[in-house]
Amino acid sequence: MSLNEKTAEIGLKELAISNNSISSTDFEYESNNSFNDIDRTNGASSLMTYFNVVCVVAGTGILGLPMALRQGGWIGLLILFLSWTMSTYTASILIRCLYATDKGRLSTYKAIATTAFGAVGGWITFFFNTWILLGVPVLYLVLCGGNINALATGTSAELSATIWTIICAASLAIPFVLVKTMKEVAWLSAFGVTTIVLVVFIVLVMCAIDKPNQINVNHDAVIWDMFPIALSTISFSFGGNVIYPHVEASMKKPKDWNKVAAAGLATCAAMYYIMAVAGYLVYGDKAQNPIYNSIPDGVPKIIGTVMITLSVLVSAPLLMTSFSLDVEEMFDITVERHGKVKEFLLRAVLRIATMVGVTVLACVVPHFGALMSLIGAFANCTLIFLFPVILYLKLTGFRNKPFYELAWCFLVCVMGIVGLVFGTIEAIKELIAAYGS
């Protein structure tokens, strides 16, 4: 057994031991049977992994949380807490599922589902995963193109939202094609986290400055008829599960995953609470989505718009890279099989085709946001709340779990089902209104 194999085996044993809720029978490694893990020799640090988690989770959802409180009232803060704790739990158990067989580490969300429920389960998961991994970048490109064109209004740079969308896509294609793994895009994540923090700071300061100007603002403890909509909106705010298998695969120390994921999601939750409370407290029933539309016009608003545009621009490659890694594994596009040059060419062709497809959807498909809301209602709730719990219990056993963990799993599934049902209802209404107009 080589030194690297021994190191990987020791690290995986530590990972299994650290997952206290899984019994020892879930992970069995005989001293003469090396567990087949991926090569982590050049893995990313835990800090870089933390940036990946925060960048992909925070996204633009942070700007809509004051509106969610406007829809459902202050009780939305409780839903935010539940979504945070539940998504932290599912982030942990999803990665545990990667190590739930004695044949080696599973590589993707699809591989986990295939192991648990066969090919049908795997392809259903892959379908939902793909909608998020490619659909969200489409929305990001539309947002970026519109934002840049709006900022350029009245200048020679006012080219049209479509042209700016194409320019944004071309700029993203360079790092998307050149970088190979999640480790190599971590520097983009670090930049993205910085921009998100700046947006939070700007909105917080401007809310404090503008508060004396807001009169006759109403706040509600709970708005029951709009509460389900607010619940479905808030429950979508922690959707990083789609890339977690690849993010964890890029780590040098996989046993740190639970701590890294918890820290990343806690950071997102802190920023969410700051944005939600400040926006709703100041603007109440007048809060807009995105919230920076509520703050006064001026330089701070322009800077906030630029920062959130940059943030979503660097988030898009994270999602598309995760999709590409899935497809590259399916077609066995590896250096070992094709050699360095041919592997790079095949990977470049695949990724350029992916970027072209995403760009065409962003420029051509009308009301794509409404369609994305419908599929996203299914995809987000299943991938964040339902599938991790179902796969975890299927692969690691049901009877060996303590009662309190099973009760928690039940609550997580309830959250997913409620969000799925009401999110789907609202998405269908939005789709009918969009295509019927």
PDB file of N, CA and C in Angstrom, residues 168-249:
ATOM      1  N   CYS A 168     -21.107  39.235 -21.239  1.00  0.00           N
ATOM      2  CA  CYS A 168     -20.884  38.594 -19.934  1.00  0.00           C
ATOM      3  C   CYS A 168     -20.583  37.107 -20.108  1.00  0.00           C
ATOM      4  N   ALA A 169     -21.337  36.452 -20.988  1.00  0.00           N
ATOM      5  CA  ALA A 169     -21.126  35.023 -21.226  1.00  0.00           C
ATOM      6  C   ALA A 169     -19.738  34.768 -21.802  1.00  0.00           C
ATOM      7  N   ALA A 170     -19.302  35.621 -22.720  1.00  0.00           N
ATOM      8  CA  ALA A 170     -17.975  35.448 -23.320  1.00  0.00           C
ATOM      9  C   ALA A 170     -16.878  35.614 -22.271  1.00  0.00           C
ATOM     10  N   SER A 171     -17.068  36.548 -21.349  1.00  0.00           N
ATOM     11  CA  SER A 171     -16.063  36.754 -20.302  1.00  0.00           C
ATOM     12  C   SER A 171     -16.024  35.582 -19.323  1.00  0.00           C
ATOM     13  N   LEU A 172     -17.182  34.957 -19.089  1.00  0.00           N
ATOM     14  CA  LEU A 172     -17.231  33.805 -18.194  1.00  0.00           C
ATOM     15  C   LEU A 172     -16.661  32.554 -18.858  1.00  0.00           C
ATOM     16  N   ALA A 173     -16.734  32.495 -20.179  1.00  0.00           N
ATOM     17  CA  ALA A 173     -16.288  31.293 -20.893  1.00  0.00           C
ATOM     18  C   ALA A 173     -14.801  31.036 -20.681  1.00  0.00           C
ATOM     19  N   ILE A 174     -14.024  32.093 -20.500  1.00  0.00           N
ATOM     20  CA  ILE A 174     -12.574  31.925 -20.372  1.00  0.00           C
ATOM     21  C   ILE A 174     -12.203  31.125 -19.124  1.00  0.00           C
ATOM     22  N   PRO A 175     -12.612  31.576 -17.910  1.00  0.00           N
ATOM     23  CA  PRO A 175     -12.270  30.754 -16.740  1.00  0.00           C
ATOM     24  C   PRO A 175     -13.000  29.417 -16.733  1.00  0.00           C
ATOM     25  N   PHE A 176     -14.214  29.385 -17.276  1.00  0.00           N
ATOM     26  CA  PHE A 176     -14.993  28.147 -17.286  1.00  0.00           C
ATOM     27  C   PHE A 176     -14.292  27.059 -18.097  1.00  0.00           C
ATOM     28  N   VAL A 177     -13.703  27.425 -19.224  1.00  0.00           N
ATOM     29  CA  VAL A 177     -13.024  26.450 -20.081  1.00  0.00           C
ATOM     30  C   VAL A 177     -11.651  26.090 -19.531  1.00  0.00           C
ATOM     31  N   LEU A 178     -10.945  27.075 -18.997  1.00  0.00           N
ATOM     32  CA  LEU A 178      -9.561  26.848 -18.591  1.00  0.00           C
ATOM     33  C   LEU A 178      -9.432  26.108 -17.267  1.00  0.00           C
ATOM     34  N   VAL A 179     -10.311  26.396 -16.306  1.00  0.00           N
ATOM     35  CA  VAL A 179     -10.197  25.720 -15.007  1.00  0.00           C
ATOM     36  C   VAL A 179     -10.840  24.349 -15.104  1.00  0.00           C
ATOM     37  N   LYS A 180     -10.335  23.422 -14.299  1.00  0.00           N
ATOM     38  CA  LYS A 180     -10.788  22.036 -14.427  1.00  0.00           C
ATOM     39  C   LYS A 180     -11.637  21.581 -13.248  1.00  0.00           C
ATOM     40  N   THR A 181     -11.312  21.985 -12.042  1.00  0.00           N
ATOM     41  CA  THR A 181     -11.996  21.490 -10.858  1.00  0.00           C
ATOM     42  C   THR A 181     -12.502  22.641  -9.999  1.00  0.00           C
ATOM     43  N   MET A 182     -13.251  22.292  -8.943  1.00  0.00           N
ATOM     44  CA  MET A 182     -13.779  23.297  -8.038  1.00  0.00           C
ATOM     45  C   MET A 182     -12.666  24.002  -7.279  1.00  0.00           C
ATOM     46  N   LYS A 183     -11.551  23.319  -7.082  1.00  0.00           N
ATOM     47  CA  LYS A 183     -10.431  23.950  -6.397  1.00  0.00           C
ATOM     48  C   LYS A 183      -9.931  25.150  -7.179  1.00  0.00           C
ATOM     49  N   GLU A 184      -9.885  25.026  -8.502  1.00  0.00           N
ATOM     50  CA  GLU A 184      -9.309  26.060  -9.348  1.00  0.00           C
ATOM     51  C   GLU A 184     -10.217  27.272  -9.517  1.00  0.00           C
ATOM     52  N   VAL A 185     -11.499  27.153  -9.133  1.00  0.00           N
ATOM     53  CA  VAL A 185     -12.383  28.315  -9.200  1.00  0.00           C
ATOM     54  C   VAL A 185     -12.605  28.919  -7.816  1.00  0.00           C
ATOM     55  N   ALA A 186     -11.874  28.434  -6.819  1.00  0.00           N
ATOM     56  CA  ALA A 186     -12.051  28.933  -5.456  1.00  0.00           C
ATOM     57  C   ALA A 186     -11.703  30.417  -5.339  1.00  0.00           C
ATOM     58  N   TRP A 187     -10.717  30.867  -6.145  1.00  0.00           N
ATOM     59  CA  TRP A 187     -10.351  32.289  -6.088  1.00  0.00           C
ATOM     60  C   TRP A 187     -11.499  33.161  -6.559  1.00  0.00           C
ATOM     61  N   LEU A 188     -12.307  32.660  -7.515  1.00  0.00           N
ATOM     62  CA  LEU A 188     -13.500  33.387  -7.936  1.00  0.00           C
ATOM     63  C   LEU A 188     -14.496  33.463  -6.791  1.00  0.00           C
ATOM     64  N   SER A 189     -14.614  32.376  -6.039  1.00  0.00           N
ATOM     65  CA  SER A 189     -15.528  32.351  -4.899  1.00  0.00           C
ATOM     66  C   SER A 189     -15.119  33.365  -3.841  1.00  0.00           C
ATOM     67  N   ALA A 190     -13.823  33.447  -3.568  1.00  0.00           N
ATOM     68  CA  ALA A 190     -13.341  34.411  -2.574  1.00  0.00           C
ATOM     69  C   ALA A 190     -13.701  35.836  -2.987  1.00  0.00           C
ATOM     70  N   PHE A 191     -13.553  36.128  -4.274  1.00  0.00           N
ATOM     71  CA  PHE A 191     -13.943  37.446  -4.781  1.00  0.00           C
ATOM     72  C   PHE A 191     -15.446  37.641  -4.666  1.00  0.00           C
ATOM     73  N   GLY A 192     -16.216  36.599  -4.987  1.00  0.00           N
ATOM     74  CA  GLY A 192     -17.667  36.695  -4.903  1.00  0.00           C
ATOM     75  C   GLY A 192     -18.156  36.949  -3.492  1.00  0.00           C
ATOM     76  N   VAL A 193     -17.544  36.279  -2.521  1.00  0.00           N
ATOM     77  CA  VAL A 193     -17.925  36.494  -1.118  1.00  0.00           C
ATOM     78  C   VAL A 193     -17.648  37.934  -0.708  1.00  0.00           C
ATOM     79  N   THR A 194     -16.531  38.485  -1.154  1.00  0.00           N
ATOM     80  CA  THR A 194     -16.195  39.878  -0.839  1.00  0.00           C
ATOM     81  C   THR A 194     -17.260  40.832  -1.375  1.00  0.00           C
ATOM     82  N   THR A 195     -17.708  40.604  -2.602  1.00  0.00           N
ATOM     83  CA  THR A 195     -18.729  41.483  -3.179  1.00  0.00           C
ATOM     84  C   THR A 195     -20.061  41.364  -2.440  1.00  0.00           C
ATOM     85  N   ILE A 196     -20.419  40.141  -2.022  1.00  0.00           N
ATOM     86  CA  ILE A 196     -21.677  39.957  -1.295  1.00  0.00           C
ATOM     87  C   ILE A 196     -21.640  40.685   0.044  1.00  0.00           C
ATOM     88  N   VAL A 197     -20.509  40.585   0.740  1.00  0.00           N
ATOM     89  CA  VAL A 197     -20.367  41.279   2.023  1.00  0.00           C
ATOM     90  C   VAL A 197     -20.494  42.788   1.827  1.00  0.00           C
ATOM     91  N   LEU A 198     -19.913  43.312   0.760  1.00  0.00           N
ATOM     92  CA  LEU A 198     -20.017  44.746   0.478  1.00  0.00           C
ATOM     93  C   LEU A 198     -21.466  45.155   0.215  1.00  0.00           C
ATOM     94  N   VAL A 199     -22.207  44.323  -0.506  1.00  0.00           N
ATOM     95  CA  VAL A 199     -23.620  44.618  -0.768  1.00  0.00           C
ATOM     96  C   VAL A 199     -24.408  44.666   0.540  1.00  0.00           C
ATOM     97  N   VAL A 200     -24.169  43.693   1.415  1.00  0.00           N
ATOM     98  CA  VAL A 200     -24.852  43.664   2.704  1.00  0.00           C
ATOM     99  C   VAL A 200     -24.540  44.942   3.502  1.00  0.00           C
ATOM    100  N   PHE A 201     -23.281  45.336   3.516  1.00  0.00           N
ATOM    101  CA  PHE A 201     -22.865  46.528   4.248  1.00  0.00           C
ATOM    102  C   PHE A 201     -23.526  47.783   3.680  1.00  0.00           C
ATOM    103  N   ILE A 202     -23.547  47.909   2.338  1.00  0.00           N
ATOM    104  CA  ILE A 202     -24.152  49.084   1.707  1.00  0.00           C
ATOM    105  C   ILE A 202     -25.638  49.176   2.022  1.00  0.00           C
ATOM    106  N   VAL A 203     -26.347  48.058   1.882  1.00  0.00           N
ATOM    107  CA  VAL A 203     -27.785  48.062   2.153  1.00  0.00           C
ATOM    108  C   VAL A 203     -28.059  48.377   3.619  1.00  0.00           C
ATOM    109  N   LEU A 204     -27.262  47.810   4.521  1.00  0.00           N
ATOM    110  CA  LEU A 204     -27.452  48.062   5.948  1.00  0.00           C
ATOM    111  C   LEU A 204     -27.268  49.544   6.271  1.00  0.00           C
ATOM    112  N   VAL A 205     -26.200  50.143   5.763  1.00  0.00           N
ATOM    113  CA  VAL A 205     -25.934  51.565   6.024  1.00  0.00           C
ATOM    114  C   VAL A 205     -27.019  52.450   5.419  1.00  0.00           C
ATOM    115  N   MET A 206     -27.421  52.157   4.187  1.00  0.00           N
ATOM    116  CA  MET A 206     -28.438  52.981   3.524  1.00  0.00           C
ATOM    117  C   MET A 206     -29.802  52.835   4.174  1.00  0.00           C
ATOM    118  N   CYS A 207     -30.107  51.652   4.685  1.00  0.00           N
ATOM    119  CA  CYS A 207     -31.364  51.470   5.426  1.00  0.00           C
ATOM    120  C   CYS A 207     -31.366  52.334   6.684  1.00  0.00           C
ATOM    121  N   ALA A 208     -30.239  52.345   7.393  1.00  0.00           N
ATOM    122  CA  ALA A 208     -30.141  53.170   8.609  1.00  0.00           C
ATOM    123  C   ALA A 208     -30.286  54.652   8.288  1.00  0.00           C
ATOM    124  N   ILE A 209     -29.670  55.099   7.187  1.00  0.00           N
ATOM    125  CA  ILE A 209     -29.761  56.508   6.790  1.00  0.00           C
ATOM    126  C   ILE A 209     -31.177  56.871   6.355  1.00  0.00           C
ATOM    127  N   ASP A 210     -31.831  55.949   5.671  1.00  0.00           N
ATOM    128  CA  ASP A 210     -33.149  56.242   5.088  1.00  0.00           C
ATOM    129  C   ASP A 210     -34.308  56.019   6.054  1.00  0.00           C
ATOM    130  N   LYS A 211     -34.060  55.417   7.202  1.00  0.00           N
ATOM    131  CA  LYS A 211     -35.150  55.086   8.124  1.00  0.00           C
ATOM    132  C   LYS A 211     -35.990  56.295   8.531  1.00  0.00           C
ATOM    133  N   PRO A 212     -35.382  57.469   8.859  1.00  0.00           N
ATOM    134  CA  PRO A 212     -36.220  58.615   9.242  1.00  0.00           C
ATOM    135  C   PRO A 212     -37.169  59.078   8.141  1.00  0.00           C
ATOM    136  N   ASN A 213     -36.859  58.743   6.901  1.00  0.00           N
ATOM    137  CA  ASN A 213     -37.701  59.176   5.784  1.00  0.00           C
ATOM    138  C   ASN A 213     -38.879  58.247   5.525  1.00  0.00           C
ATOM    139  N   GLN A 214     -38.892  57.092   6.183  1.00  0.00           N
ATOM    140  CA  GLN A 214     -39.949  56.107   5.966  1.00  0.00           C
ATOM    141  C   GLN A 214     -41.031  56.248   7.030  1.00  0.00           C
ATOM    142  N   ILE A 215     -42.167  56.748   6.596  1.00  0.00           N
ATOM    143  CA  ILE A 215     -43.296  56.933   7.513  1.00  0.00           C
ATOM    144  C   ILE A 215     -44.477  56.095   7.029  1.00  0.00           C
ATOM    145  N   ASN A 216     -45.380  55.816   7.939  1.00  0.00           N
ATOM    146  CA  ASN A 216     -46.556  54.992   7.628  1.00  0.00           C
ATOM    147  C   ASN A 216     -46.159  53.628   7.054  1.00  0.00           C
ATOM    148  N   VAL A 217     -45.103  53.077   7.633  1.00  0.00           N
ATOM    149  CA  VAL A 217     -44.650  51.745   7.222  1.00  0.00           C
ATOM    150  C   VAL A 217     -45.262  50.714   8.155  1.00  0.00           C
ATOM    151  N   ASN A 218     -45.854  49.678   7.598  1.00  0.00           N
ATOM    152  CA  ASN A 218     -46.538  48.661   8.394  1.00  0.00           C
ATOM    153  C   ASN A 218     -45.713  47.380   8.469  1.00  0.00           C
ATOM    154  N   HIS A 219     -45.770  46.737   9.633  1.00  0.00           N
ATOM    155  CA  HIS A 219     -45.121  45.441   9.837  1.00  0.00           C
ATOM    156  C   HIS A 219     -46.145  44.473  10.406  1.00  0.00           C
ATOM    157  N   ASP A 220     -46.025  43.215  10.069  1.00  0.00           N
ATOM    158  CA  ASP A 220     -46.941  42.188  10.548  1.00  0.00           C
ATOM    159  C   ASP A 220     -46.163  41.052  11.189  1.00  0.00           C
ATOM    160  N   ALA A 221     -46.743  40.490  12.240  1.00  0.00           N
ATOM    161  CA  ALA A 221     -46.116  39.330  12.874  1.00  0.00           C
ATOM    162  C   ALA A 221     -46.219  38.119  11.965  1.00  0.00           C
ATOM    163  N   VAL A 222     -47.397  37.941  11.368  1.00  0.00           N
ATOM    164  CA  VAL A 222     -47.598  36.834  10.437  1.00  0.00           C
ATOM    165  C   VAL A 222     -48.748  37.193   9.503  1.00  0.00           C
ATOM    166  N   ILE A 223     -48.581  36.889   8.232  1.00  0.00           N
ATOM    167  CA  ILE A 223     -49.633  37.089   7.231  1.00  0.00           C
ATOM    168  C   ILE A 223     -49.975  35.710   6.693  1.00  0.00           C
ATOM    169  N   TRP A 224     -51.040  35.124   7.213  1.00  0.00           N
ATOM    170  CA  TRP A 224     -51.302  33.719   6.972  1.00  0.00           C
ATOM    171  C   TRP A 224     -51.558  33.388   5.511  1.00  0.00           C
ATOM    172  N   ASP A 225     -52.268  34.263   4.773  1.00  0.00           N
ATOM    173  CA  ASP A 225     -52.596  33.914   3.394  1.00  0.00           C
ATOM    174  C   ASP A 225     -51.373  33.952   2.481  1.00  0.00           C
ATOM    175  N   MET A 226     -50.329  34.712   2.864  1.00  0.00           N
ATOM    176  CA  MET A 226     -49.106  34.782   2.072  1.00  0.00           C
ATOM    177  C   MET A 226     -47.964  33.980   2.694  1.00  0.00           C
ATOM    178  N   PHE A 227     -48.210  33.406   3.855  1.00  0.00           N
ATOM    179  CA  PHE A 227     -47.165  32.698   4.577  1.00  0.00           C
ATOM    180  C   PHE A 227     -46.557  31.543   3.772  1.00  0.00           C
ATOM    181  N   PRO A 228     -47.366  30.707   3.088  1.00  0.00           N
ATOM    182  CA  PRO A 228     -46.762  29.610   2.314  1.00  0.00           C
ATOM    183  C   PRO A 228     -45.806  30.101   1.226  1.00  0.00           C
ATOM    184  N   ILE A 229     -46.136  31.246   0.596  1.00  0.00           N
ATOM    185  CA  ILE A 229     -45.258  31.782  -0.444  1.00  0.00           C
ATOM    186  C   ILE A 229     -43.927  32.199   0.164  1.00  0.00           C
ATOM    187  N   ALA A 230     -44.023  32.890   1.318  1.00  0.00           N
ATOM    188  CA  ALA A 230     -42.800  33.310   2.000  1.00  0.00           C
ATOM    189  C   ALA A 230     -41.973  32.101   2.412  1.00  0.00           C
ATOM    190  N   LEU A 231     -42.644  31.048   2.876  1.00  0.00           N
ATOM    191  CA  LEU A 231     -41.937  29.841   3.294  1.00  0.00           C
ATOM    192  C   LEU A 231     -41.174  29.220   2.125  1.00  0.00           C
ATOM    193  N   SER A 232     -41.836  29.124   0.975  1.00  0.00           N
ATOM    194  CA  SER A 232     -41.178  28.514  -0.177  1.00  0.00           C
ATOM    195  C   SER A 232     -40.017  29.372  -0.663  1.00  0.00           C
ATOM    196  N   THR A 233     -40.169  30.703  -0.583  1.00  0.00           N
ATOM    197  CA  THR A 233     -39.088  31.606  -1.000  1.00  0.00           C
ATOM    198  C   THR A 233     -37.877  31.460  -0.090  1.00  0.00           C
ATOM    199  N   ILE A 234     -38.111  31.470   1.222  1.00  0.00           N
ATOM    200  CA  ILE A 234     -37.014  31.391   2.182  1.00  0.00           C
ATOM    201  C   ILE A 234     -36.335  30.030   2.139  1.00  0.00           C
ATOM    202  N   SER A 235     -37.120  28.970   1.956  1.00  0.00           N
ATOM    203  CA  SER A 235     -36.551  27.620   1.978  1.00  0.00           C
ATOM    204  C   SER A 235     -35.597  27.375   0.820  1.00  0.00           C
ATOM    205  N   PHE A 236     -35.699  28.200  -0.240  1.00  0.00           N
ATOM    206  CA  PHE A 236     -34.812  28.045  -1.393  1.00  0.00           C
ATOM    207  C   PHE A 236     -33.465  28.742  -1.191  1.00  0.00           C
ATOM    208  N   SER A 237     -33.299  29.449  -0.069  1.00  0.00           N
ATOM    209  CA  SER A 237     -32.136  30.331   0.097  1.00  0.00           C
ATOM    210  C   SER A 237     -30.853  29.604   0.489  1.00  0.00           C
ATOM    211  N   PHE A 238     -30.926  28.300   0.693  1.00  0.00           N
ATOM    212  CA  PHE A 238     -29.734  27.554   1.115  1.00  0.00           C
ATOM    213  C   PHE A 238     -29.433  26.408   0.157  1.00  0.00           C
ATOM    214  N   GLY A 239     -29.634  26.649  -1.131  1.00  0.00           N
ATOM    215  CA  GLY A 239     -29.527  25.575  -2.115  1.00  0.00           C
ATOM    216  C   GLY A 239     -28.143  25.340  -2.664  1.00  0.00           C
ATOM    217  N   GLY A 240     -27.237  24.829  -1.856  1.00  0.00           N
ATOM    218  CA  GLY A 240     -25.902  24.521  -2.351  1.00  0.00           C
ATOM    219  C   GLY A 240     -25.657  23.046  -2.584  1.00  0.00           C
ATOM    220  N   ASN A 241     -26.656  22.209  -2.262  1.00  0.00           N
ATOM    221  CA  ASN A 241     -26.456  20.759  -2.357  1.00  0.00           C
ATOM    222  C   ASN A 241     -26.054  20.298  -3.752  1.00  0.00           C
ATOM    223  N   VAL A 242     -26.437  21.054  -4.768  1.00  0.00           N
ATOM    224  CA  VAL A 242     -26.176  20.634  -6.141  1.00  0.00           C
ATOM    225  C   VAL A 242     -24.680  20.565  -6.450  1.00  0.00           C
ATOM    226  N   ILE A 243     -23.859  21.323  -5.726  1.00  0.00           N
ATOM    227  CA  ILE A 243     -22.411  21.292  -6.016  1.00  0.00           C
ATOM    228  C   ILE A 243     -21.592  20.695  -4.881  1.00  0.00           C
ATOM    229  N   TYR A 244     -22.223  20.359  -3.749  1.00  0.00           N
ATOM    230  CA  TYR A 244     -21.451  19.894  -2.594  1.00  0.00           C
ATOM    231  C   TYR A 244     -20.571  18.671  -2.868  1.00  0.00           C
ATOM    232  N   PRO A 245     -21.042  17.655  -3.617  1.00  0.00           N
ATOM    233  CA  PRO A 245     -20.153  16.516  -3.864  1.00  0.00           C
ATOM    234  C   PRO A 245     -18.849  16.912  -4.549  1.00  0.00           C
ATOM    235  N   HIS A 246     -18.918  17.845  -5.491  1.00  0.00           N
ATOM    236  CA  HIS A 246     -17.700  18.279  -6.178  1.00  0.00           C
ATOM    237  C   HIS A 246     -16.870  19.224  -5.316  1.00  0.00           C
ATOM    238  N   VAL A 247     -17.525  20.022  -4.491  1.00  0.00           N
ATOM    239  CA  VAL A 247     -16.782  20.901  -3.585  1.00  0.00           C
ATOM    240  C   VAL A 247     -16.001  20.068  -2.574  1.00  0.00           C
ATOM    241  N   GLU A 248     -16.656  19.056  -2.013  1.00  0.00           N
ATOM    242  CA  GLU A 248     -15.970  18.178  -1.055  1.00  0.00           C
ATOM    243  C   GLU A 248     -14.855  17.394  -1.732  1.00  0.00           C
ATOM    244  N   ALA A 249     -15.065  17.038  -3.002  1.00  0.00           N
ATOM    245  CA  ALA A 249     -14.033  16.297  -3.740  1.00  0.00           C
ATOM    246  C   ALA A 249     -12.777  17.132  -3.939  1.00  0.00           C
TER     247      ALA A 249
END
